PDB file of C-alpha atoms in Angstrom:
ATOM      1  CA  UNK A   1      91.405 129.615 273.167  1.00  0.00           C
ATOM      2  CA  UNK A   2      94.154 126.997 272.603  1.00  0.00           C
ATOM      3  CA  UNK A   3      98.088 129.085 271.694  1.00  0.00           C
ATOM      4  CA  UNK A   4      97.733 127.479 268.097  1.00  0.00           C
ATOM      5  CA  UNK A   5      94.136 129.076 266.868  1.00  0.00           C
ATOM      6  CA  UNK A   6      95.091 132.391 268.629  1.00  0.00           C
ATOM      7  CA  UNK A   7      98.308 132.176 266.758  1.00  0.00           C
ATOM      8  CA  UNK A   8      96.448 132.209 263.028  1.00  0.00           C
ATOM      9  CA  UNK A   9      93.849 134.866 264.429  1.00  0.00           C
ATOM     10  CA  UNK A  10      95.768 137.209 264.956  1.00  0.00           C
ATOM     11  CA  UNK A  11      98.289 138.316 262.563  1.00  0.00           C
ATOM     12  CA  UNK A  12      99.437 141.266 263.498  1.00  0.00           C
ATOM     13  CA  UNK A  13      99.922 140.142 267.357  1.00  0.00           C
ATOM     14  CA  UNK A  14     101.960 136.789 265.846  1.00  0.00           C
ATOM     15  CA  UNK A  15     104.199 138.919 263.801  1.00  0.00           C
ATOM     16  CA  UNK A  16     104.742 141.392 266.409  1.00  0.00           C
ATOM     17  CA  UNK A  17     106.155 138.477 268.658  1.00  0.00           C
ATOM     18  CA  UNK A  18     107.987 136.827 265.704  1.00  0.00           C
ATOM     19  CA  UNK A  19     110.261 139.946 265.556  1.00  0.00           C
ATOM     20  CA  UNK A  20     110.690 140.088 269.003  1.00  0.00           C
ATOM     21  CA  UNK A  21     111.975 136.496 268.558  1.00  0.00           C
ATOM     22  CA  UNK A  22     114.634 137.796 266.429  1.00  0.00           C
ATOM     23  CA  UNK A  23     115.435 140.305 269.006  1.00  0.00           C
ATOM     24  CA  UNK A  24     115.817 137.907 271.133  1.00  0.00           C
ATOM     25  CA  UNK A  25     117.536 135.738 269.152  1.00  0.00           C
ATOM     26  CA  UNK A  26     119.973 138.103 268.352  1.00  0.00           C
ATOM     27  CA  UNK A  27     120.456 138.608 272.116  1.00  0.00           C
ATOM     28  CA  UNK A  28     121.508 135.384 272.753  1.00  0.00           C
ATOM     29  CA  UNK A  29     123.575 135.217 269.788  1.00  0.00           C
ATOM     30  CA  UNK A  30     125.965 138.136 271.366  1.00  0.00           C
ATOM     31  CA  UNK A  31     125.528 136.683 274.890  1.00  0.00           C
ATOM     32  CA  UNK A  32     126.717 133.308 273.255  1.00  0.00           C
ATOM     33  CA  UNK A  33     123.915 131.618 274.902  1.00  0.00           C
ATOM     34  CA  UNK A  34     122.571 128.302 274.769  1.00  0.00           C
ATOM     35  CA  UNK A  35     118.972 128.170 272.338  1.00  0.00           C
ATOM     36  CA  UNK A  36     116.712 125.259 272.260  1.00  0.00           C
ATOM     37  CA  UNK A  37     117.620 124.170 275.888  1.00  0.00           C
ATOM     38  CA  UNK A  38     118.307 125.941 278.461  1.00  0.00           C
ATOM     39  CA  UNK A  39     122.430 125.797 279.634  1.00  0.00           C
ATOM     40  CA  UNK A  40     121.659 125.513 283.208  1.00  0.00           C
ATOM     41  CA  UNK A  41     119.009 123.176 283.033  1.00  0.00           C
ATOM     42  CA  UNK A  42     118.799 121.612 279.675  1.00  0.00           C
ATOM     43  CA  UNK A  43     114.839 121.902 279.568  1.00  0.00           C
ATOM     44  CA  UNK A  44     112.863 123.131 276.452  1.00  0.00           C
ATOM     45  CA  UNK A  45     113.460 126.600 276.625  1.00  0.00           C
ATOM     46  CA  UNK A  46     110.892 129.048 275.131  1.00  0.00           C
ATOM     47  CA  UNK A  47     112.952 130.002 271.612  1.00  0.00           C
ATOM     48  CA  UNK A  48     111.847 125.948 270.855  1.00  0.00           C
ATOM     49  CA  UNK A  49     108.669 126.542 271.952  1.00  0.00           C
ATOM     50  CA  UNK A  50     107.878 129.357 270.142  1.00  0.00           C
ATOM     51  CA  UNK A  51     108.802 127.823 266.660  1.00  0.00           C
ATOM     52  CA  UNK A  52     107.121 124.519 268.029  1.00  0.00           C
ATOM     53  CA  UNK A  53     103.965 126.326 267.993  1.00  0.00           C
ATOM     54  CA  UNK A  54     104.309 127.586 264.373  1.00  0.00           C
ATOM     55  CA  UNK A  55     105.817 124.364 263.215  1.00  0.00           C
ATOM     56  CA  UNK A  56     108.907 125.653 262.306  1.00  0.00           C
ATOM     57  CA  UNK A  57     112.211 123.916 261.869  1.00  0.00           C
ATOM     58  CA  UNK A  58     114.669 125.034 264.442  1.00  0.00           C
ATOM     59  CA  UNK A  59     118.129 125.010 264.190  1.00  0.00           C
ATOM     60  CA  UNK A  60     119.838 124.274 268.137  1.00  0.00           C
ATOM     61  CA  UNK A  61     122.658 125.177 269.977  1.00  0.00           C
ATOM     62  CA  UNK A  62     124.176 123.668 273.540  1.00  0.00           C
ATOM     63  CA  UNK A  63     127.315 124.148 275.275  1.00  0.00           C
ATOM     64  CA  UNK A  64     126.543 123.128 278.249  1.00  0.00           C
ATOM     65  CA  UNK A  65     127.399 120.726 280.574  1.00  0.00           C
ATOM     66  CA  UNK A  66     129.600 118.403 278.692  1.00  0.00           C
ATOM     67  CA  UNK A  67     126.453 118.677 276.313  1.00  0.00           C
ATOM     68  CA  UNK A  68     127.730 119.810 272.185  1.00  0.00           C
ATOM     69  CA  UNK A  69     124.501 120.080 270.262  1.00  0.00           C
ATOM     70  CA  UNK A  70     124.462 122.295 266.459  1.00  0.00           C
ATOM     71  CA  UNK A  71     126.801 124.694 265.505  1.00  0.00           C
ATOM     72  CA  UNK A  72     126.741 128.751 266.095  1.00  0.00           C
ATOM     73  CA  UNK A  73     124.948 129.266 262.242  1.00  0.00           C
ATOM     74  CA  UNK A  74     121.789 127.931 264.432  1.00  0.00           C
ATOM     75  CA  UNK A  75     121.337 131.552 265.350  1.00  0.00           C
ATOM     76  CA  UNK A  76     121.030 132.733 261.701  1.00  0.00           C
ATOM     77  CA  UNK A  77     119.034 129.999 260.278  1.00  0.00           C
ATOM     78  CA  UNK A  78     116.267 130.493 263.346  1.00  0.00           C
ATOM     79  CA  UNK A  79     116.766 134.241 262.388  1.00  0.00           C
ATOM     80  CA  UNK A  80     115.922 133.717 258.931  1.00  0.00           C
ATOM     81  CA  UNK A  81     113.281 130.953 259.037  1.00  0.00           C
ATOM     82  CA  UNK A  82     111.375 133.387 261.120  1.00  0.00           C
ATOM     83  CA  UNK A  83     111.851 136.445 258.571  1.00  0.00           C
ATOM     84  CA  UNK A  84     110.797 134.271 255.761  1.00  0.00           C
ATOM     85  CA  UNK A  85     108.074 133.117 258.244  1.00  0.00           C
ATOM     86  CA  UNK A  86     107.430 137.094 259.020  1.00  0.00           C
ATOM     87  CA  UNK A  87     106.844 137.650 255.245  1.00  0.00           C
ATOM     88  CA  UNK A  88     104.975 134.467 254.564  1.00  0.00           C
ATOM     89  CA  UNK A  89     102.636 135.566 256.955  1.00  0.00           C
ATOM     90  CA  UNK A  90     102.441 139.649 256.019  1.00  0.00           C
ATOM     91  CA  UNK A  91     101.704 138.040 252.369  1.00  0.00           C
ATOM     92  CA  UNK A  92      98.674 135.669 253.541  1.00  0.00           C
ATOM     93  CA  UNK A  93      97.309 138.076 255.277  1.00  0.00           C
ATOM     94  CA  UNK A  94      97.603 141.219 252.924  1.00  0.00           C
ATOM     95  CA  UNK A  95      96.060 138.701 250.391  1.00  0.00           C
ATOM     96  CA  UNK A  96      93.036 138.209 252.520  1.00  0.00           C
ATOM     97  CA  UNK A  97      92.540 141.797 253.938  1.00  0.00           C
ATOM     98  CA  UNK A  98      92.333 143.189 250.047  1.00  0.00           C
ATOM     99  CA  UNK A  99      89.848 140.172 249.075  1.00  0.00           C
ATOM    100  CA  UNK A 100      87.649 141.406 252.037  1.00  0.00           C
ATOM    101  CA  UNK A 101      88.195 144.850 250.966  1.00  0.00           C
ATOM    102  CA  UNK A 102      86.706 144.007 247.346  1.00  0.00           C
ATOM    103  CA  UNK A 103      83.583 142.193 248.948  1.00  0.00           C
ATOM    104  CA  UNK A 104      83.218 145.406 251.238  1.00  0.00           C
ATOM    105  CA  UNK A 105      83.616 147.464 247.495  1.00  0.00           C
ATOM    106  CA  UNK A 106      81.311 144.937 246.078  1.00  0.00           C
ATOM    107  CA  UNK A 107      78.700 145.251 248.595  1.00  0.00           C
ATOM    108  CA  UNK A 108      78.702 148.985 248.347  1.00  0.00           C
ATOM    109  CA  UNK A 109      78.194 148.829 244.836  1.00  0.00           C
ATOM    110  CA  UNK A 110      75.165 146.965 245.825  1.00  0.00           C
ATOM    111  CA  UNK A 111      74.404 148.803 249.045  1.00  0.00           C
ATOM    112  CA  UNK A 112      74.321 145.440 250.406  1.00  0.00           C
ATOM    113  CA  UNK A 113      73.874 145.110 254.647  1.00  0.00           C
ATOM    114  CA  UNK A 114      77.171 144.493 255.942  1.00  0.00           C
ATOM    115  CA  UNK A 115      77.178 143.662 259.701  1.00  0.00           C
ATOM    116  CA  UNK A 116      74.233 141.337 259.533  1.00  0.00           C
ATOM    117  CA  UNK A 117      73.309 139.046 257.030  1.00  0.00           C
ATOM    118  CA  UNK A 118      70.267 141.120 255.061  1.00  0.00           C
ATOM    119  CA  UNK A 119      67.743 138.546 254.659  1.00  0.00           C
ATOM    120  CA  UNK A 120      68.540 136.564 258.199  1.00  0.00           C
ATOM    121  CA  UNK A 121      69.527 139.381 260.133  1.00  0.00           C
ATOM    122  CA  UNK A 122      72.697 137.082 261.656  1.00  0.00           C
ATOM    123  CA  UNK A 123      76.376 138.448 261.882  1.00  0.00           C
ATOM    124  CA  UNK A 124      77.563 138.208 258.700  1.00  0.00           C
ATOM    125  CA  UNK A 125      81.275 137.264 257.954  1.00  0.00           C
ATOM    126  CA  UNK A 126      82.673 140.493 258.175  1.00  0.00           C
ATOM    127  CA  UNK A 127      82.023 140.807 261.658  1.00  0.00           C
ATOM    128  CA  UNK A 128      83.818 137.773 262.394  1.00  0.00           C
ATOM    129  CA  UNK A 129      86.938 138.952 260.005  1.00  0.00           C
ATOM    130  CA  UNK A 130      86.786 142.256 261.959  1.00  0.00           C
ATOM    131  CA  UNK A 131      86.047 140.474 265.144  1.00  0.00           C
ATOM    132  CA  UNK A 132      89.324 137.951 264.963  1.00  0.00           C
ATOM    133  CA  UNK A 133      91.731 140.807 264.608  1.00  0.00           C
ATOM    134  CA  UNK A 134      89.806 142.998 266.849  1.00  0.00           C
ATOM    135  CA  UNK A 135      88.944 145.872 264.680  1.00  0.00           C
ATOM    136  CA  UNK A 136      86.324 147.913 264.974  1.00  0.00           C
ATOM    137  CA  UNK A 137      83.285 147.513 262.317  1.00  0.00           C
ATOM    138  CA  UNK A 138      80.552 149.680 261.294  1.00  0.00           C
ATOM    139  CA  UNK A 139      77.367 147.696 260.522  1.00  0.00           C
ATOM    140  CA  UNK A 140      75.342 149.087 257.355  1.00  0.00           C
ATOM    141  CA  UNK A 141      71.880 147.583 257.218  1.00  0.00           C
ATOM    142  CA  UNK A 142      68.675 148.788 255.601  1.00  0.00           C
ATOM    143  CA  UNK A 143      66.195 145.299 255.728  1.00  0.00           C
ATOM    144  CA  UNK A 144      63.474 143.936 257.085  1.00  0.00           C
ATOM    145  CA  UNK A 145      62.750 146.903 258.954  1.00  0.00           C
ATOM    146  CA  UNK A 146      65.912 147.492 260.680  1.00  0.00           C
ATOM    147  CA  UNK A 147      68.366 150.492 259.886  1.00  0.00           C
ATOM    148  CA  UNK A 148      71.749 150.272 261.430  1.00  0.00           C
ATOM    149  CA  UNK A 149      74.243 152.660 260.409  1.00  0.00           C
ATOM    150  CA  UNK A 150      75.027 154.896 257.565  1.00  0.00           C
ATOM    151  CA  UNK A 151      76.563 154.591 254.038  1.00  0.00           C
ATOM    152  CA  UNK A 152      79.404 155.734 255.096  1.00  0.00           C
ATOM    153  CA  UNK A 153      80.189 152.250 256.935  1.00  0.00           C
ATOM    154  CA  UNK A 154      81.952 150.833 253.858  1.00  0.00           C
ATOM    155  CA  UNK A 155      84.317 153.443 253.540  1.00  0.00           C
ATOM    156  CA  UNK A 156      85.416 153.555 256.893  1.00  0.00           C
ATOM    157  CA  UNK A 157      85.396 149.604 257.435  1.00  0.00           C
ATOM    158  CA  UNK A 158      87.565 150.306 254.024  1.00  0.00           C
ATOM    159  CA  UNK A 159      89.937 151.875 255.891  1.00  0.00           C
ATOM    160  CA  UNK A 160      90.247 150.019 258.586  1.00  0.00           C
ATOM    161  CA  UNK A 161      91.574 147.400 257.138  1.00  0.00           C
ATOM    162  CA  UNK A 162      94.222 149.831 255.429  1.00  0.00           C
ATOM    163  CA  UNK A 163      95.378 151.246 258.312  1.00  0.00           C
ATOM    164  CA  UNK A 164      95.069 147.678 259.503  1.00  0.00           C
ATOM    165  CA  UNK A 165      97.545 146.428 256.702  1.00  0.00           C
ATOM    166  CA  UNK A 166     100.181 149.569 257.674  1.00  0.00           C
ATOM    167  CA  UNK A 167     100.801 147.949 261.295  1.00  0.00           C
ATOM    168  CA  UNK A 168     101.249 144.680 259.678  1.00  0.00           C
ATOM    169  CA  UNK A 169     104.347 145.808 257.274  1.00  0.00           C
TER     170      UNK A 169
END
């Protein structure tokens, strides 16, 4: 899987490493340290990479080697384009996880197959969802002669994806 779709597919994982970005950012901040280039090298150094893959703007700073590139403030505005970034991301995602949560509510209401698609028998979509953030799912289907699972599967898939939205904040 190419770094940008594994980036989008998985939230949590992507927010995760954002903060740890800002750790890291705020390390070299104290340290006084070069960001966007190395200072011993000058290459692409993996702060620029990291908002590269995101398509963020990034803010540099070099003092290196004769080299005077940005202005200390670089350190902030990285800082805060990824907590904007952080919450951008939290918000997308929340958005989505409660829409799937009032299919799942939907469904029940229907007692619907969830897992497989009732009249093809095919993963259905909330596999995938559940799949891409690598959560576990509990198939409900009554059709066509198979019966996989229990009632119950709604609820818990439910909350999952609460739970789910708790290590996301």
């Amino acid at each position: 899987m190419e770094q940008q779709s594994l980036v989008w597919s998985l939230p949590v994982q992507n927010v995760n490493a954002s903060r740890s970005t800002i750790q890291g950012l705020q390390d070299y901040k104290n340290r006084f340290w070069a960001i966007g280039l190395n200072g011993d090298t000058l290459q692409p150094d993996g702060f620029l990479k990291f908002f590269s893959d995101r398509s963020l703007p990034f803010a540099y700073f070099v003092r290196s080697q004769g080299l005077s590139i940005g202005t200390e403030s670089a350190y902030d505005s990285n800082i805060s384009t990824l907590q904007a970034y952080i919450q951008q991301q939290i918000n997308a995602e929340a958005d989505l996880v409660n829409a799937i949560i009032g299919q799942l509510k939907d469904y029940q209401a229907r007692n619907w197959a969830i897992g497989l698609n009732g009249d093809t028998l095919q993963p259905d979509g909330f596999v995938s969802f559940f799949g891409q953030r690598q959560l576990p799912f509990d198939f409900y289907v009554r059709s066509q002669g198979v019966a996989l699972g229990e009632p119950s599967a709604y609820n818990h898939n439910i909350l999952t994806l609460q739970q789910y939205l708790q290590q996301l904040r």
